[in-house]
Amino acid sequence: EKAGFKHFMAKEIAEQPVVIADALKHYIGTDGTSLNLPPEVDFATVDRITMVACGTASYACHVAKYWFEQIAGLPAEIDIASEFRYREPPLSPTSWALFVSQSGETADTLAALRYAKDHVAKTVSVVNVPTSSIARESDLSLPILAGVEVGVASTKAFTCQLTVLALLALKAAVDRGRLDAAGLATHLSALRNLPGLMNHALSLSQAIADIAEELAEAQDILFLGRGAMYPMALEGALKLKEISYIHAEGYASGELKHGPIALIDARVPVIVMAPRDALFEKTVSNMQEVMARHGKVLLISDAQGVAEAGSGTWATLTLPEAPPAFAPILYAVPAQLLAYHTAIAKGTDVDQPRNLAKSVTVE
Ligand code: F6R
C-alpha cells in the first residue's frame, strides 16, 4: 500500500507531480491553452469571494487570496471556519463563498457552508472526497483529484487544492476581462511546468534530511515569507509542529520587527522562503536582521536568490526557478520534506501524530 515508501506521508509527498498533472489535465482543455471548468463557473457578475476552511486548507485559501486579487482583480476574503461560523459575517448576495476541505466532512467548514447558503449567490466547494457532505451540500463542487490521502498531515491534498484554486483565479481573470487568451495560455503553460519542477524539488530530499538532523535539535523554529510565501510560512510551521512536535511559527517577514525578532538567538533556526521575485530584496533585508542577531537562517530560494543572498546563512536550498505567481505550489515540497525528515530524525510517528485525527468531524 505504501508502494515501497516507509510512510504514507512520504508516498503522498512523492505523488504530487503526478496528481497535480492529473488535476491540470482534468481542468485544462486538450489544446493546453483553455480552461475546462463546468459552465456554472462564471465570475462575470461576482463582485467578491469569501473563502473558508480549517488548518492547511485555510492556508490554501490564503495563497489563493493573492491570486484572486492580483491576477483577477477580484476582492477576496479568507477566514477560518470556526471563527466565520459564529461571527455570522454579512455577505453580499452578489458574492460567492468557497469552501476548501480535503475530507469534505470538517464540522466547522460544513457549518460555515450551511450559514453562507442563504447569503451568497453561489456556494462552491473544493474537495478531495466527492461524496462528502460539503461536496453534496454546496451548489457546485470541484474535486481536486488528489486520490486518497492517508497521512494525517495533509500534503498532496494541499497542493491539489492550490492547483484548482489557481485555475479558478485564472477563470475569474478571464471572466472579468483581466486576462486575454494569450495571457491565459501563458499561465496555463506555467502551471503545466510545475510537476517537472516539483520532481526537481523532490530530488533535494537527502539534502533536506541532512538539514533536518540539526533542525531536530531545536526548541523553536520560525518560518518567514512575504506575499503568497507568507501563507506558505504558516503552512511550513504547521506541518513541522504537527509531526515533529517542535514549536514553530510562521510570520510575514515584515512583521518580524513588530515582535518575533525578540525570540531570535543562535539557537533559533529561521527558515526563509523567498524565491527571487519582486519582494525578494525586502525579505532578504528581514533575513539580514535575523543574521545580525545570530539567528540560524535556512534560505530556500532559486539559484539567483541563493547566489545573491546565500552568504552568511546557516544553510541554503536551491529550488528551480518557478513562475512567480505559482511558486507557492513548488515551495510546498521543501516545507513538507523539512517536516517529514525532522520528524524522522526525532523518531515520531509521522503518519499518526499524537492528538490529531485525519478528519475533524466534531468542533
Ligand atoms: C494539517 C491538516 C489539517 C487539515 C484540517 C482541515 O496537515 O491536515 O490542518 O487541513 O483539519 O481538514 P479538511 O481539509 O479535511 O477540511
mmCIF file of C-alpha atoms and ligand atoms in Angstrom:
data_model
loop_
_atom_site.group_PDB
_atom_site.id
_atom_site.type_symbol
_atom_site.label_atom_id
_atom_site.label_comp_id
_atom_site.label_asym_id
_atom_site.label_seq_id
_atom_site.Cartn_x
_atom_site.Cartn_y
_atom_site.Cartn_z
ATOM 1 C CA GLU A 1 0.000 0.000 0.000
ATOM 2 C CA LYS A 2 2.848 2.346 0.740
ATOM 3 C CA ALA A 3 4.356 1.388 -2.627
ATOM 4 C CA GLY A 4 7.855 0.946 -1.226
ATOM 5 C CA PHE A 5 7.805 4.101 0.901
ATOM 6 C CA LYS A 6 8.340 3.959 4.666
ATOM 7 C CA HIS A 7 5.351 6.148 5.365
ATOM 8 C CA PHE A 8 2.153 7.220 3.652
ATOM 9 C CA MET A 9 3.307 10.803 4.077
ATOM 10 C CA ALA A 10 6.485 10.132 2.069
ATOM 11 C CA LYS A 11 4.450 8.403 -0.628
ATOM 12 C CA GLU A 12 1.929 11.222 -0.770
ATOM 13 C CA ILE A 13 4.643 13.890 -0.965
ATOM 14 C CA ALA A 14 6.266 11.978 -3.823
ATOM 15 C CA GLU A 15 2.951 11.561 -5.668
ATOM 16 C CA GLN A 16 2.423 15.292 -6.051
ATOM 17 C CA PRO A 17 3.835 15.767 -9.558
ATOM 18 C CA VAL A 18 1.545 13.002 -10.827
ATOM 19 C CA VAL A 19 -1.660 14.045 -9.073
ATOM 20 C CA ILE A 20 -1.170 17.705 -9.936
ATOM 21 C CA ALA A 21 -0.621 16.768 -13.577
ATOM 22 C CA ASP A 22 -3.866 14.743 -13.378
ATOM 23 C CA ALA A 23 -5.801 17.673 -11.920
ATOM 24 C CA LEU A 24 -4.417 20.010 -14.591
ATOM 25 C CA LYS A 25 -5.315 17.533 -17.309
ATOM 26 C CA HIS A 26 -8.848 17.359 -15.961
ATOM 27 C CA TYR A 27 -9.402 21.119 -15.827
ATOM 28 C CA ILE A 28 -7.417 22.249 -18.888
ATOM 29 C CA GLY A 29 -8.654 21.626 -22.437
ATOM 30 C CA THR A 30 -6.715 19.179 -24.635
ATOM 31 C CA ASP A 31 -5.263 22.126 -26.573
ATOM 32 C CA GLY A 32 -3.454 23.086 -23.372
ATOM 33 C CA THR A 33 -4.480 26.719 -23.720
ATOM 34 C CA SER A 34 -8.089 26.814 -22.490
ATOM 35 C CA LEU A 35 -9.904 26.057 -19.247
ATOM 36 C CA ASN A 36 -12.276 23.145 -18.934
ATOM 37 C CA LEU A 37 -14.336 24.093 -15.882
ATOM 38 C CA PRO A 38 -18.092 23.485 -15.504
ATOM 39 C CA PRO A 39 -20.183 26.216 -17.216
ATOM 40 C CA GLU A 40 -21.547 27.371 -13.831
ATOM 41 C CA VAL A 41 -18.077 28.688 -13.023
ATOM 42 C CA ASP A 42 -18.673 32.162 -14.402
ATOM 43 C CA PHE A 43 -17.366 35.067 -12.366
ATOM 44 C CA ALA A 44 -18.740 37.800 -14.676
ATOM 45 C CA THR A 45 -21.239 39.138 -12.120
ATOM 46 C CA VAL A 46 -19.361 38.174 -8.951
ATOM 47 C CA ASP A 47 -18.004 41.159 -7.021
ATOM 48 C CA ARG A 48 -16.312 39.385 -4.114
ATOM 49 C CA ILE A 49 -15.411 35.923 -2.924
ATOM 50 C CA THR A 50 -15.107 34.652 0.617
ATOM 51 C CA MET A 51 -13.004 31.547 1.182
ATOM 52 C CA VAL A 52 -13.441 29.498 4.324
ATOM 53 C CA ALA A 53 -11.579 26.423 5.591
ATOM 54 C CA CYS A 54 -9.585 24.999 8.510
ATOM 55 C CA GLY A 55 -5.893 24.304 9.013
ATOM 56 C CA THR A 56 -3.848 23.532 5.944
ATOM 57 C CA ALA A 57 -6.880 24.026 3.685
ATOM 58 C CA SER A 58 -7.218 27.559 5.087
ATOM 59 C CA TYR A 59 -3.613 28.259 4.063
ATOM 60 C CA ALA A 60 -4.504 27.164 0.524
ATOM 61 C CA CYS A 61 -7.265 29.805 0.633
ATOM 62 C CA HIS A 62 -4.789 32.342 1.969
ATOM 63 C CA VAL A 63 -2.456 31.754 -1.006
ATOM 64 C CA ALA A 64 -5.451 31.897 -3.371
ATOM 65 C CA LYS A 65 -6.423 35.303 -1.994
ATOM 66 C CA TYR A 66 -3.251 36.690 -3.603
ATOM 67 C CA TRP A 67 -4.164 35.037 -6.911
ATOM 68 C CA PHE A 68 -7.773 36.239 -6.989
ATOM 69 C CA GLU A 69 -6.727 39.760 -6.101
ATOM 70 C CA GLN A 70 -3.567 40.053 -8.206
ATOM 71 C CA ILE A 71 -4.497 38.066 -11.312
ATOM 72 C CA ALA A 72 -8.272 38.602 -11.385
ATOM 73 C CA GLY A 73 -8.607 41.911 -9.504
ATOM 74 C CA LEU A 74 -11.397 40.247 -7.511
ATOM 75 C CA PRO A 75 -11.645 41.192 -3.832
ATOM 76 C CA ALA A 76 -11.153 38.009 -1.824
ATOM 77 C CA GLU A 77 -11.642 37.429 1.870
ATOM 78 C CA ILE A 78 -10.422 34.477 3.857
ATOM 79 C CA ASP A 79 -11.451 33.137 7.210
ATOM 80 C CA ILE A 80 -11.053 30.056 9.318
ATOM 81 C CA ALA A 81 -14.332 28.208 9.579
ATOM 82 C CA SER A 82 -14.567 28.099 13.384
ATOM 83 C CA GLU A 83 -14.477 31.909 13.511
ATOM 84 C CA PHE A 84 -16.600 32.524 10.437
ATOM 85 C CA ARG A 85 -19.495 30.321 11.555
ATOM 86 C CA TYR A 86 -20.078 32.078 14.859
ATOM 87 C CA ARG A 87 -19.254 35.581 13.703
ATOM 88 C CA GLU A 88 -22.010 35.238 11.104
ATOM 89 C CA PRO A 89 -20.473 37.935 8.891
ATOM 90 C CA PRO A 90 -22.569 39.992 6.475
ATOM 91 C CA LEU A 91 -22.153 38.552 2.968
ATOM 92 C CA SER A 92 -23.066 40.232 -0.288
ATOM 93 C CA PRO A 93 -25.781 38.499 -2.380
ATOM 94 C CA THR A 94 -23.585 39.129 -5.431
ATOM 95 C CA SER A 95 -20.630 37.320 -3.889
ATOM 96 C CA TRP A 96 -19.588 33.671 -3.918
ATOM 97 C CA ALA A 97 -18.414 31.657 -0.957
ATOM 98 C CA LEU A 98 -15.780 28.946 -1.447
ATOM 99 C CA PHE A 99 -15.206 26.103 0.982
ATOM 100 C CA VAL A 100 -11.990 24.117 0.790
ATOM 101 C CA SER A 101 -11.720 20.753 2.503
ATOM 102 C CA GLN A 102 -9.790 17.561 1.849
ATOM 103 C CA SER A 103 -12.235 15.327 3.704
ATOM 104 C CA GLY A 104 -15.360 17.355 2.967
ATOM 105 C CA GLU A 105 -16.542 16.442 6.462
ATOM 106 C CA THR A 106 -14.857 19.037 8.696
ATOM 107 C CA ALA A 107 -17.600 20.120 11.120
ATOM 108 C CA ASP A 108 -16.762 23.822 11.240
ATOM 109 C CA THR A 109 -16.370 24.130 7.470
ATOM 110 C CA LEU A 110 -19.690 22.346 6.926
ATOM 111 C CA ALA A 111 -21.421 24.675 9.400
ATOM 112 C CA ALA A 112 -19.870 27.690 7.650
ATOM 113 C CA LEU A 113 -21.205 26.399 4.317
ATOM 114 C CA ARG A 114 -24.702 25.982 5.769
ATOM 115 C CA TYR A 115 -24.604 29.561 7.062
ATOM 116 C CA ALA A 116 -23.386 31.003 3.746
ATOM 117 C CA LYS A 117 -26.006 29.200 1.648
ATOM 118 C CA ASP A 118 -28.748 31.736 2.346
ATOM 119 C CA HIS A 119 -26.489 34.753 1.981
ATOM 120 C CA VAL A 120 -24.479 34.457 -1.246
ATOM 121 C CA ALA A 121 -25.136 33.956 -4.956
ATOM 122 C CA LYS A 122 -23.330 30.618 -5.043
ATOM 123 C CA THR A 123 -21.534 28.253 -2.703
ATOM 124 C CA VAL A 124 -18.638 26.403 -4.281
ATOM 125 C CA SER A 125 -16.636 23.622 -2.660
ATOM 126 C CA VAL A 126 -13.141 22.442 -3.496
ATOM 127 C CA VAL A 127 -12.891 18.954 -2.010
ATOM 128 C CA ASN A 128 -10.979 15.716 -2.310
ATOM 129 C CA VAL A 129 -13.852 13.400 -1.409
ATOM 130 C CA PRO A 130 -16.601 13.946 -3.989
ATOM 131 C CA THR A 131 -19.257 12.063 -1.992
ATOM 132 C CA SER A 132 -18.659 14.109 1.168
ATOM 133 C CA SER A 133 -21.195 16.324 2.965
ATOM 134 C CA ILE A 134 -19.504 19.560 1.887
ATOM 135 C CA ALA A 135 -19.445 18.401 -1.749
ATOM 136 C CA ARG A 136 -23.114 17.419 -1.644
ATOM 137 C CA GLU A 137 -24.401 20.489 0.146
ATOM 138 C CA SER A 138 -22.627 23.139 -1.942
ATOM 139 C CA ASP A 139 -24.176 24.495 -5.145
ATOM 140 C CA LEU A 140 -21.142 23.440 -7.117
ATOM 141 C CA SER A 141 -18.304 21.117 -6.156
ATOM 142 C CA LEU A 142 -14.925 20.846 -7.830
ATOM 143 C CA PRO A 143 -12.893 17.727 -6.997
ATOM 144 C CA ILE A 144 -9.156 18.222 -6.518
ATOM 145 C CA LEU A 145 -8.386 14.675 -7.721
ATOM 146 C CA ALA A 146 -5.532 14.067 -5.260
ATOM 147 C CA GLY A 147 -6.564 10.448 -4.649
ATOM 148 C CA VAL A 148 -6.927 9.014 -1.152
ATOM 149 C CA GLU A 149 -4.760 10.841 1.397
ATOM 150 C CA VAL A 150 -3.888 8.606 4.363
ATOM 151 C CA GLY A 151 -1.182 10.578 6.201
ATOM 152 C CA VAL A 152 -2.777 12.749 8.866
ATOM 153 C CA ALA A 153 -0.649 15.709 7.820
ATOM 154 C CA SER A 154 -2.074 16.974 4.548
ATOM 155 C CA THR A 155 0.414 17.145 1.664
ATOM 156 C CA LYS A 156 -0.821 16.240 -1.796
ATOM 157 C CA ALA A 157 -4.336 17.458 -0.993
ATOM 158 C CA PHE A 158 -2.859 20.881 -0.169
ATOM 159 C CA THR A 159 -1.014 21.271 -3.473
ATOM 160 C CA CYS A 160 -4.005 19.932 -5.425
ATOM 161 C CA GLN A 161 -6.234 22.449 -3.603
ATOM 162 C CA LEU A 162 -3.797 25.163 -4.653
ATOM 163 C CA THR A 163 -3.844 23.922 -8.239
ATOM 164 C CA VAL A 164 -7.644 24.018 -8.506
ATOM 165 C CA LEU A 165 -7.780 27.423 -6.780
ATOM 166 C CA ALA A 166 -5.178 28.764 -9.244
ATOM 167 C CA LEU A 167 -7.348 27.610 -12.141
ATOM 168 C CA LEU A 168 -10.397 29.277 -10.569
ATOM 169 C CA ALA A 169 -8.474 32.527 -10.179
ATOM 170 C CA LEU A 170 -7.476 32.349 -13.858
ATOM 171 C CA LYS A 171 -11.135 31.768 -14.811
ATOM 172 C CA ALA A 172 -12.123 34.788 -12.725
ATOM 173 C CA ALA A 173 -9.470 36.848 -14.508
ATOM 174 C CA VAL A 174 -10.796 35.787 -17.918
ATOM 175 C CA ASP A 175 -14.444 36.411 -16.951
ATOM 176 C CA ARG A 176 -13.569 39.850 -15.587
ATOM 177 C CA GLY A 177 -11.666 40.833 -18.712
ATOM 178 C CA ARG A 178 -8.302 40.876 -16.951
ATOM 179 C CA LEU A 179 -6.707 38.121 -18.990
ATOM 180 C CA ASP A 180 -6.811 37.572 -22.748
ATOM 181 C CA ALA A 181 -6.353 34.242 -24.499
ATOM 182 C CA ALA A 182 -2.584 34.676 -24.788
ATOM 183 C CA GLY A 183 -2.248 35.605 -21.129
ATOM 184 C CA LEU A 184 -4.290 32.603 -20.096
ATOM 185 C CA ALA A 185 -2.200 30.303 -22.271
ATOM 186 C CA THR A 186 0.982 31.638 -20.635
ATOM 187 C CA HIS A 187 -0.363 30.988 -17.125
ATOM 188 C CA LEU A 188 -1.596 27.515 -18.053
ATOM 189 C CA SER A 189 1.739 26.618 -19.531
ATOM 190 C CA ALA A 190 3.415 27.824 -16.306
ATOM 191 C CA LEU A 191 1.100 25.570 -14.299
ATOM 192 C CA ARG A 192 1.778 22.604 -16.574
ATOM 193 C CA ASN A 193 5.517 23.053 -15.957
ATOM 194 C CA LEU A 194 5.049 22.706 -12.199
ATOM 195 C CA PRO A 195 5.077 18.886 -11.973
ATOM 196 C CA GLY A 196 8.532 18.828 -13.586
ATOM 197 C CA LEU A 197 9.803 21.479 -11.171
ATOM 198 C CA MET A 198 8.327 19.533 -8.261
ATOM 199 C CA ASN A 199 10.249 16.438 -9.333
ATOM 200 C CA HIS A 200 13.390 18.523 -9.075
ATOM 201 C CA ALA A 201 12.359 19.690 -5.580
ATOM 202 C CA LEU A 202 11.739 16.069 -4.556
ATOM 203 C CA SER A 203 15.298 15.223 -5.598
ATOM 204 C CA LEU A 204 16.520 17.506 -2.777
ATOM 205 C CA SER A 205 15.170 15.032 -0.219
ATOM 206 C CA GLN A 206 18.594 13.870 1.002
ATOM 207 C CA ALA A 207 19.927 17.427 1.338
ATOM 208 C CA ILE A 208 16.810 18.265 3.326
ATOM 209 C CA ALA A 209 17.293 15.187 5.524
ATOM 210 C CA ASP A 210 20.801 16.436 6.373
ATOM 211 C CA ILE A 211 19.458 19.862 7.371
ATOM 212 C CA ALA A 212 16.655 18.201 9.343
ATOM 213 C CA GLU A 213 19.174 16.379 11.555
ATOM 214 C CA GLU A 214 20.074 19.772 13.014
ATOM 215 C CA LEU A 215 16.554 21.180 12.993
ATOM 216 C CA ALA A 216 15.500 18.227 15.131
ATOM 217 C CA GLU A 217 17.623 19.670 17.974
ATOM 218 C CA ALA A 218 15.742 22.970 18.033
ATOM 219 C CA GLN A 219 13.087 24.005 20.544
ATOM 220 C CA ASP A 220 11.579 26.729 18.411
ATOM 221 C CA ILE A 221 11.695 27.357 14.678
ATOM 222 C CA LEU A 222 10.413 30.359 12.741
ATOM 223 C CA PHE A 223 9.277 30.410 9.115
ATOM 224 C CA LEU A 224 9.257 33.705 7.220
ATOM 225 C CA GLY A 225 7.754 34.657 3.870
ATOM 226 C CA ARG A 226 6.268 37.643 2.060
ATOM 227 C CA GLY A 227 3.345 37.874 -0.342
ATOM 228 C CA ALA A 228 1.950 34.453 -1.179
ATOM 229 C CA MET A 229 5.015 32.980 0.578
ATOM 230 C CA TYR A 230 3.579 34.243 3.866
ATOM 231 C CA PRO A 231 0.835 31.608 3.994
ATOM 232 C CA MET A 232 3.487 29.084 2.918
ATOM 233 C CA ALA A 233 5.451 30.064 6.031
ATOM 234 C CA LEU A 234 2.309 29.370 8.076
ATOM 235 C CA GLU A 235 1.912 26.000 6.369
ATOM 236 C CA GLY A 236 5.592 25.087 6.856
ATOM 237 C CA ALA A 237 5.293 25.828 10.565
ATOM 238 C CA LEU A 238 2.032 23.907 10.965
ATOM 239 C CA LYS A 239 3.405 20.837 9.182
ATOM 240 C CA LEU A 240 6.539 20.870 11.317
ATOM 241 C CA LYS A 241 4.733 21.178 14.637
ATOM 242 C CA GLU A 242 2.146 18.564 13.715
ATOM 243 C CA ILE A 243 4.557 15.746 13.100
ATOM 244 C CA SER A 244 7.833 16.680 14.855
ATOM 245 C CA TYR A 245 6.222 18.376 17.909
ATOM 246 C CA ILE A 246 8.762 21.197 17.655
ATOM 247 C CA HIS A 247 7.273 24.587 18.353
ATOM 248 C CA ALA A 248 7.190 26.512 15.090
ATOM 249 C CA GLU A 249 5.544 29.729 13.938
ATOM 250 C CA GLY A 250 5.113 31.311 10.549
ATOM 251 C CA TYR A 251 5.283 35.073 10.162
ATOM 252 C CA ALA A 252 5.029 37.585 7.378
ATOM 253 C CA SER A 253 8.634 38.799 7.017
ATOM 254 C CA GLY A 254 7.568 42.396 7.537
ATOM 255 C CA GLU A 255 6.068 41.532 10.935
ATOM 256 C CA LEU A 256 9.427 40.368 12.281
ATOM 257 C CA LYS A 257 10.391 43.647 13.853
ATOM 258 C CA HIS A 258 6.941 44.037 15.403
ATOM 259 C CA GLY A 259 7.628 41.344 17.954
ATOM 260 C CA PRO A 260 9.006 37.958 16.941
ATOM 261 C CA ILE A 261 12.551 39.272 16.434
ATOM 262 C CA ALA A 262 12.776 39.262 20.234
ATOM 263 C CA LEU A 263 12.936 35.446 20.034
ATOM 264 C CA ILE A 264 15.983 35.334 17.798
ATOM 265 C CA ASP A 265 19.253 33.959 19.132
ATOM 266 C CA ALA A 266 21.791 31.383 17.990
ATOM 267 C CA ARG A 267 19.501 28.517 18.983
ATOM 268 C CA VAL A 268 16.527 29.536 16.846
ATOM 269 C CA PRO A 269 16.562 28.323 13.250
ATOM 270 C CA VAL A 270 14.733 30.682 10.889
ATOM 271 C CA ILE A 271 13.541 29.262 7.611
ATOM 272 C CA VAL A 272 13.152 31.926 4.944
ATOM 273 C CA MET A 273 11.039 31.028 1.898
ATOM 274 C CA ALA A 274 11.978 33.561 -0.752
ATOM 275 C CA PRO A 275 12.028 32.975 -4.497
ATOM 276 C CA ARG A 276 13.874 35.695 -6.418
ATOM 277 C CA ASP A 277 10.691 37.660 -7.124
ATOM 278 C CA ALA A 278 9.665 41.320 -6.790
ATOM 279 C CA LEU A 279 9.584 41.046 -2.979
ATOM 280 C CA PHE A 280 12.913 39.254 -2.630
ATOM 281 C CA GLU A 281 15.014 42.217 -1.527
ATOM 282 C CA LYS A 282 12.539 43.131 1.179
ATOM 283 C CA THR A 283 12.587 39.608 2.560
ATOM 284 C CA VAL A 284 16.382 39.452 2.377
ATOM 285 C CA SER A 285 16.666 42.596 4.441
ATOM 286 C CA ASN A 286 14.496 40.957 7.124
ATOM 287 C CA MET A 287 16.693 37.875 6.867
ATOM 288 C CA GLN A 288 19.780 40.006 7.458
ATOM 289 C CA GLU A 289 18.206 41.401 10.608
ATOM 290 C CA VAL A 290 17.887 37.809 11.822
ATOM 291 C CA MET A 291 21.511 37.026 10.956
ATOM 292 C CA ALA A 292 22.710 40.170 12.744
ATOM 293 C CA ARG A 293 21.182 38.644 15.886
ATOM 294 C CA HIS A 294 22.927 35.297 15.239
ATOM 295 C CA GLY A 295 19.778 33.509 14.077
ATOM 296 C CA LYS A 296 20.489 30.351 12.069
ATOM 297 C CA VAL A 297 18.992 31.055 8.667
ATOM 298 C CA LEU A 298 17.970 28.411 6.161
ATOM 299 C CA LEU A 299 17.294 30.237 2.893
ATOM 300 C CA ILE A 300 15.017 28.447 0.435
ATOM 301 C CA SER A 301 15.219 30.195 -2.920
ATOM 302 C CA ASP A 302 16.252 29.652 -6.516
ATOM 303 C CA ALA A 303 19.794 29.751 -7.917
ATOM 304 C CA GLN A 304 19.769 33.511 -8.424
ATOM 305 C CA GLY A 305 18.348 34.147 -4.957
ATOM 306 C CA VAL A 306 20.902 31.880 -3.303
ATOM 307 C CA ALA A 307 23.733 33.498 -5.278
ATOM 308 C CA GLU A 308 22.635 36.988 -4.261
ATOM 309 C CA ALA A 309 21.798 36.379 -0.619
ATOM 310 C CA GLY A 310 23.083 32.976 0.466
ATOM 311 C CA SER A 311 26.350 34.108 2.036
ATOM 312 C CA GLY A 312 26.371 34.138 5.814
ATOM 313 C CA THR A 313 23.359 31.844 6.067
ATOM 314 C CA TRP A 314 23.479 28.576 8.002
ATOM 315 C CA ALA A 315 22.167 26.591 5.035
ATOM 316 C CA THR A 316 20.538 27.065 1.658
ATOM 317 C CA LEU A 317 18.225 25.008 -0.513
ATOM 318 C CA THR A 318 18.156 25.788 -4.208
ATOM 319 C CA LEU A 319 14.892 25.144 -6.000
ATOM 320 C CA PRO A 320 14.404 25.539 -9.712
ATOM 321 C CA GLU A 321 13.163 28.907 -10.869
ATOM 322 C CA ALA A 322 9.366 28.939 -10.736
ATOM 323 C CA PRO A 323 6.815 31.187 -12.412
ATOM 324 C CA PRO A 324 6.436 33.859 -9.697
ATOM 325 C CA ALA A 325 2.667 33.558 -9.345
ATOM 326 C CA PHE A 326 2.677 29.826 -8.773
ATOM 327 C CA ALA A 327 5.901 29.422 -6.793
ATOM 328 C CA PRO A 328 3.935 28.599 -3.599
ATOM 329 C CA ILE A 329 2.901 25.259 -5.114
ATOM 330 C CA LEU A 330 6.565 24.370 -5.664
ATOM 331 C CA TYR A 331 7.731 25.655 -2.258
ATOM 332 C CA ALA A 332 5.231 23.358 -0.540
ATOM 333 C CA VAL A 333 7.544 20.444 -1.348
ATOM 334 C CA PRO A 334 10.608 21.523 0.688
ATOM 335 C CA ALA A 335 8.297 22.636 3.520
ATOM 336 C CA GLN A 336 6.761 19.160 3.642
ATOM 337 C CA LEU A 337 10.109 17.376 3.342
ATOM 338 C CA LEU A 338 11.607 19.500 6.136
ATOM 339 C CA ALA A 339 8.760 18.490 8.434
ATOM 340 C CA TYR A 340 8.962 14.865 7.361
ATOM 341 C CA HIS A 341 12.711 14.463 7.813
ATOM 342 C CA THR A 342 12.738 16.387 11.094
ATOM 343 C CA ALA A 343 10.065 14.038 12.424
ATOM 344 C CA ILE A 344 12.081 11.030 11.212
ATOM 345 C CA ALA A 345 15.177 12.409 12.964
ATOM 346 C CA LYS A 346 13.134 12.743 16.149
ATOM 347 C CA GLY A 347 11.581 9.305 15.772
ATOM 348 C CA THR A 348 7.967 10.454 15.996
ATOM 349 C CA ASP A 349 5.012 8.697 14.354
ATOM 350 C CA VAL A 350 4.826 10.525 11.055
ATOM 351 C CA ASP A 351 1.572 9.087 9.717
ATOM 352 C CA GLN A 352 -0.326 9.101 13.021
ATOM 353 C CA PRO A 353 0.855 12.112 15.034
ATOM 354 C CA ARG A 354 -0.333 12.258 18.612
ATOM 355 C CA ASN A 355 -3.635 14.017 19.397
ATOM 356 C CA LEU A 356 -4.570 14.506 15.738
ATOM 357 C CA ALA A 357 -7.359 12.986 13.640
ATOM 358 C CA LYS A 358 -7.434 12.857 9.857
ATOM 359 C CA SER A 359 -10.940 14.220 9.710
ATOM 360 C CA VAL A 360 -12.249 16.619 12.369
ATOM 361 C CA THR A 361 -15.981 15.920 12.389
ATOM 362 C CA VAL A 362 -16.620 17.452 15.805
ATOM 363 C CA GLU A 363 -15.906 21.079 16.628
HETATM 364 C C1 F6R B 1 -2.808 19.727 8.504
HETATM 365 C C2 F6R B 1 -4.124 19.155 8.346
HETATM 366 C C3 F6R B 1 -5.303 19.878 8.936
HETATM 367 C C4 F6R B 1 -6.453 19.898 7.910
HETATM 368 C C5 F6R B 1 -7.707 20.499 8.546
HETATM 369 C C6 F6R B 1 -8.850 20.604 7.543
HETATM 370 O O1 F6R B 1 -1.812 18.930 7.959
HETATM 371 O O2 F6R B 1 -4.267 18.127 7.734
HETATM 372 O O3 F6R B 1 -4.962 21.175 9.320
HETATM 373 O O4 F6R B 1 -6.049 20.626 6.798
HETATM 374 O O5 F6R B 1 -8.113 19.703 9.634
HETATM 375 O O6 F6R B 1 -9.239 19.350 7.080
HETATM 376 P P1 F6R B 1 -10.089 19.202 5.788
HETATM 377 O O7 F6R B 1 -9.278 19.678 4.645
HETATM 378 O O8 F6R B 1 -10.423 17.732 5.678
HETATM 379 O O9 F6R B 1 -11.326 20.048 5.959
#
